Amino acid sequence: GSYQITNLTGGNSVNAIASDGLIELKLTARNARAYEALVAAVPQAAEEGAAAENAFRGVKAGDLTAGAPATVRSSVTRF
């Protein structure tokens, strides 16, 4: 299968760490089975990426930075 990034957005100002972000993907595959495997890989990749970033930064759930959550979190919505 393959993917295409159709939207990538986030943050409120230049040179600041964004408090949120959004990435939209268009997934394509040669058949339904391959498509479902690709769809299943997206949340796993998002979770693994967030965990790797949190480990790199040395933060865990509940940690705060200036009153805001310090951890990177992921949420995947299928539509």
Backbone as a chain_set.jsonl record, in Angstrom:
{"seq": "GSYQITNLTGGNSVNAIASDGLIELKLTARNARAYEALVAAVPQAAEEGAAAENAFRGVKAGDLTAGAPATVRSSVTRF", "coords": {"N": [[0.813, -1.184, 0.0], [0.185, 2.351, -0.061], [0.651, 5.79, 1.004], [-0.618, 9.142, 1.214], [0.071, 12.346, 2.285], [-2.378, 14.551, 3.103], [-3.054, 16.738, 4.578], [-1.41, 18.797, 6.876], [-0.984, 20.311, 9.82], [-0.761, 22.667, 12.569], [-0.028, 24.265, 15.739], [0.435, 27.689, 16.884], [2.06, 29.845, 16.47], [5.114, 31.124, 14.99], [8.26, 29.489, 15.417], [7.674, 28.223, 17.858], [6.832, 25.622, 20.144], [4.348, 23.499, 19.157], [1.112, 23.124, 20.595], [-0.715, 21.398, 19.702], [-1.439, 19.282, 16.902], [-2.173, 18.197, 13.542], [-2.458, 15.599, 11.259], [-3.44, 14.446, 8.171], [-4.096, 11.592, 6.279], [-4.186, 9.893, 3.144], [-4.897, 6.723, 2.321], [-3.97, 4.011, 0.245], [-4.343, 0.85, -1.355], [-3.735, -2.351, -2.931], [-5.707, -4.263, -2.538], [-8.502, -5.212, -0.379], [-7.589, -6.552, 1.927], [-4.862, -5.809, 2.118], [-5.262, -3.093, 2.405], [-6.597, -2.926, 4.908], [-4.531, -3.851, 6.553], [-2.723, -1.765, 6.27], [-4.227, 0.342, 7.341], [-4.4, -0.554, 9.99], [-1.755, -0.281, 10.748], [-1.303, 2.45, 11.067], [-2.299, 3.655, 13.612], [-0.606, 2.266, 15.334], [1.953, 3.107, 14.506], [1.732, 5.841, 15.138], [1.419, 5.745, 17.93], [3.835, 4.511, 18.684], [5.636, 6.437, 17.767], [4.97, 8.672, 19.381], [5.619, 7.598, 21.905], [8.391, 7.212, 21.584], [9.265, 9.878, 21.284], [8.512, 10.939, 23.779], [10.154, 9.393, 25.451], [12.662, 10.238, 24.556], [12.579, 12.892, 25.389], [12.318, 12.515, 28.059], [9.908, 12.513, 29.536], [6.797, 11.745, 31.208], [3.422, 10.458, 31.498], [1.32, 12.765, 33.09], [3.293, 14.6, 33.751], [4.022, 18.088, 33.704], [4.44, 21.109, 31.819], [4.81, 24.392, 32.259], [2.19, 24.331, 33.211], [0.815, 22.87, 31.305], [0.201, 19.669, 29.719], [3.162, 17.742, 29.404], [3.759, 15.633, 27.823], [3.861, 13.998, 24.609], [1.064, 13.114, 22.825], [-0.996, 10.784, 21.06], [-3.697, 10.408, 18.771], [-5.851, 8.601, 16.765], [-8.178, 8.842, 14.247], [-10.45, 7.216, 12.291], [-11.872, 7.822, 9.163]], "CA": [[0.0, 0.0, 0.0], [0.884, 3.634, -0.032], [-0.086, 6.854, 1.67], [-0.397, 10.506, 0.76], [-0.29, 13.333, 3.304], [-3.295, 15.5, 2.483], [-3.141, 17.921, 5.423], [-0.47, 18.807, 7.99], [-1.175, 21.617, 10.426], [-0.641, 22.725, 14.022], [0.681, 25.392, 16.327], [-0.196, 29.007, 16.836], [3.013, 30.897, 16.13], [6.39, 30.693, 14.422], [9.33, 29.209, 16.384], [7.121, 27.796, 19.138], [6.409, 24.224, 20.157], [2.893, 23.44, 18.99], [0.365, 22.398, 21.619], [-1.479, 20.361, 19.012], [-1.141, 19.149, 15.483], [-3.068, 17.315, 12.808], [-1.978, 15.077, 9.98], [-4.447, 13.638, 7.491], [-3.492, 10.699, 5.304], [-5.01, 9.133, 2.203], [-4.29, 5.403, 2.201], [-4.405, 3.204, -0.89], [-3.75, -0.493, -1.415], [-4.19, -3.124, -4.098], [-6.915, -5.024, -2.198], [-9.059, -4.894, 0.939], [-6.729, -7.102, 2.982], [-3.694, -4.933, 2.214], [-5.737, -1.811, 2.921], [-6.843, -3.065, 6.347], [-3.221, -3.947, 7.206], [-2.183, -0.407, 6.273], [-5.027, 1.099, 8.308], [-4.007, -1.005, 11.331], [-0.387, 0.173, 11.032], [-1.26, 3.886, 11.353], [-2.317, 3.949, 15.046], [0.59, 1.689, 15.944], [3.062, 4.013, 14.207], [1.519, 7.074, 15.898], [1.693, 5.437, 19.336], [5.274, 4.282, 18.823], [6.309, 7.727, 17.585], [4.761, 9.47, 20.593], [6.406, 6.982, 22.977], [9.806, 7.494, 21.331], [9.497, 11.296, 21.576], [8.443, 11.113, 25.227], [11.365, 8.794, 26.022], [13.768, 11.127, 24.209], [12.45, 14.097, 26.213], [12.31, 12.128, 29.468], [8.649, 12.892, 30.181], [5.819, 10.67, 31.362], [2.046, 10.917, 31.717], [1.153, 13.54, 34.316], [4.272, 15.682, 33.801], [3.518, 19.353, 33.175], [5.346, 22.184, 31.444], [4.041, 25.64, 32.337], [0.79, 23.995, 33.46], [0.247, 22.065, 30.218], [0.816, 18.343, 29.643], [4.48, 17.74, 28.765], [3.897, 14.463, 26.955], [3.292, 13.95, 23.268], [-0.004, 12.124, 22.793], [-1.52, 10.545, 19.711], [-5.077, 9.955, 18.634], [-6.105, 8.316, 15.362], [-9.591, 8.735, 13.926], [-10.671, 6.698, 10.933], [-13.085, 8.349, 8.522]], "C": [[0.856, 1.248, 0.0], [0.026, 4.654, 0.704], [0.283, 8.195, 1.049], [-0.808, 11.422, 1.898], [-1.148, 14.391, 2.622], [-3.451, 16.777, 3.303], [-2.158, 17.758, 6.572], [-0.521, 20.202, 8.584], [-0.957, 21.539, 11.932], [0.129, 23.944, 14.472], [-0.031, 26.705, 16.113], [0.76, 30.123, 16.44], [4.303, 30.284, 15.584], [7.394, 30.486, 15.558], [8.813, 28.89, 17.783], [6.752, 26.325, 19.034], [4.889, 24.186, 20.129], [2.246, 22.654, 20.121], [-0.502, 21.31, 21.009], [-1.08, 20.351, 17.544], [-2.092, 18.156, 14.847], [-2.375, 16.876, 11.528], [-3.105, 14.21, 9.416], [-3.762, 12.862, 6.38], [-4.553, 10.113, 4.392], [-4.266, 7.822, 1.968], [-4.842, 4.678, 0.984], [-3.668, 1.876, -0.866], [-4.384, -1.264, -2.557], [-5.439, -3.96, -3.828], [-7.335, -4.709, -0.77], [-8.168, -5.388, 2.077], [-5.496, -6.223, 3.202], [-4.085, -3.569, 2.78], [-5.945, -1.873, 4.424], [-5.533, -3.177, 7.126], [-2.582, -2.561, 7.309], [-2.912, 0.455, 7.299], [-4.623, 0.723, 9.731], [-2.617, -0.506, 11.72], [-0.329, 1.637, 11.462], [-1.321, 4.174, 12.851], [-1.084, 3.405, 15.769], [1.791, 2.608, 15.72], [2.942, 5.31, 15.006], [1.855, 6.859, 17.369], [3.193, 5.242, 19.576], [6.06, 5.582, 18.672], [6.174, 8.617, 18.802], [5.588, 8.917, 21.748], [7.894, 7.277, 22.812], [10.137, 8.952, 21.654], [9.471, 11.548, 23.083], [9.676, 10.543, 25.912], [12.572, 9.698, 25.764], [13.774, 12.363, 25.11], [12.427, 13.793, 27.698], [11.058, 12.548, 30.22], [7.716, 11.691, 30.238], [4.446, 11.282, 31.614], [1.946, 11.607, 33.077], [2.164, 14.665, 34.473], [3.689, 16.931, 33.139], [4.67, 20.274, 32.814], [4.513, 23.454, 31.382], [2.545, 25.357, 32.461], [0.122, 23.15, 32.398], [0.909, 20.689, 30.201], [2.124, 18.38, 28.856], [4.633, 16.609, 27.76], [3.308, 14.704, 25.571], [2.262, 12.828, 23.289], [-0.477, 11.953, 21.36], [-2.957, 10.065, 19.79], [-5.325, 9.76, 17.14], [-7.607, 8.112, 15.181], [-9.725, 8.275, 12.481], [-11.956, 7.276, 10.371], [-13.045, 8.095, 7.051]], "O": [[2.085, 1.191, 0.054], [-1.15, 4.422, 0.987], [1.344, 8.355, 0.446], [-1.914, 11.297, 2.424], [-0.705, 15.049, 1.681], [-3.925, 17.789, 2.788], [-2.084, 16.688, 7.176], [-0.142, 21.173, 7.928], [-0.97, 20.449, 12.504], [0.844, 24.575, 13.693], [-0.948, 26.83, 15.301], [0.324, 31.226, 16.11], [4.54, 29.082, 15.707], [7.378, 31.22, 16.546], [9.444, 29.246, 18.778], [6.4, 25.84, 17.959], [4.228, 24.777, 20.983], [2.778, 21.632, 20.555], [-0.969, 20.411, 21.708], [-0.468, 21.288, 17.032], [-2.739, 17.369, 15.537], [-1.785, 17.685, 10.811], [-3.648, 13.35, 10.108], [-2.95, 13.408, 5.634], [-5.682, 9.867, 4.815], [-3.139, 7.819, 1.473], [-6.044, 4.725, 0.721], [-2.525, 1.787, -0.419], [-5.43, -0.883, -3.081], [-6.154, -4.329, -4.76], [-6.619, -4.026, -0.038], [-8.017, -4.699, 3.086], [-5.132, -5.93, 4.341], [-3.329, -2.965, 3.541], [-5.518, -0.972, 5.144], [-5.43, -2.658, 8.237], [-1.971, -2.23, 8.324], [-2.282, 1.21, 8.04], [-4.517, 1.597, 10.59], [-2.337, -0.327, 12.906], [0.608, 2.029, 12.157], [-0.452, 4.893, 13.343], [-0.584, 4.025, 16.708], [2.561, 2.858, 16.648], [3.945, 5.825, 15.499], [2.506, 7.702, 17.986], [3.745, 5.748, 20.553], [7.045, 5.797, 19.378], [7.144, 9.25, 19.221], [6.196, 9.685, 22.493], [8.583, 7.56, 23.792], [11.185, 9.229, 22.239], [10.308, 12.284, 23.606], [10.192, 11.143, 26.855], [13.404, 9.898, 26.649], [14.831, 12.824, 25.54], [12.507, 14.708, 28.518], [11.125, 12.9, 31.397], [7.818, 10.757, 29.443], [4.327, 12.473, 31.905], [2.428, 11.09, 34.084], [1.931, 15.595, 35.245], [2.962, 16.846, 32.149], [5.738, 20.226, 33.425], [3.615, 23.575, 30.548], [1.727, 26.07, 31.879], [-1.029, 22.747, 32.569], [2.058, 20.553, 30.622], [2.193, 18.971, 27.779], [5.546, 16.631, 26.934], [2.387, 15.501, 25.393], [2.56, 11.716, 23.725], [-0.37, 12.871, 20.547], [-3.367, 9.408, 20.747], [-5.041, 10.653, 16.341], [-8.225, 7.308, 15.88], [-9.171, 8.888, 11.568], [-13.003, 7.23, 11.017], [-13.977, 8.463, 6.336]]}, "num_chains": 1, "name": "protein.A"}
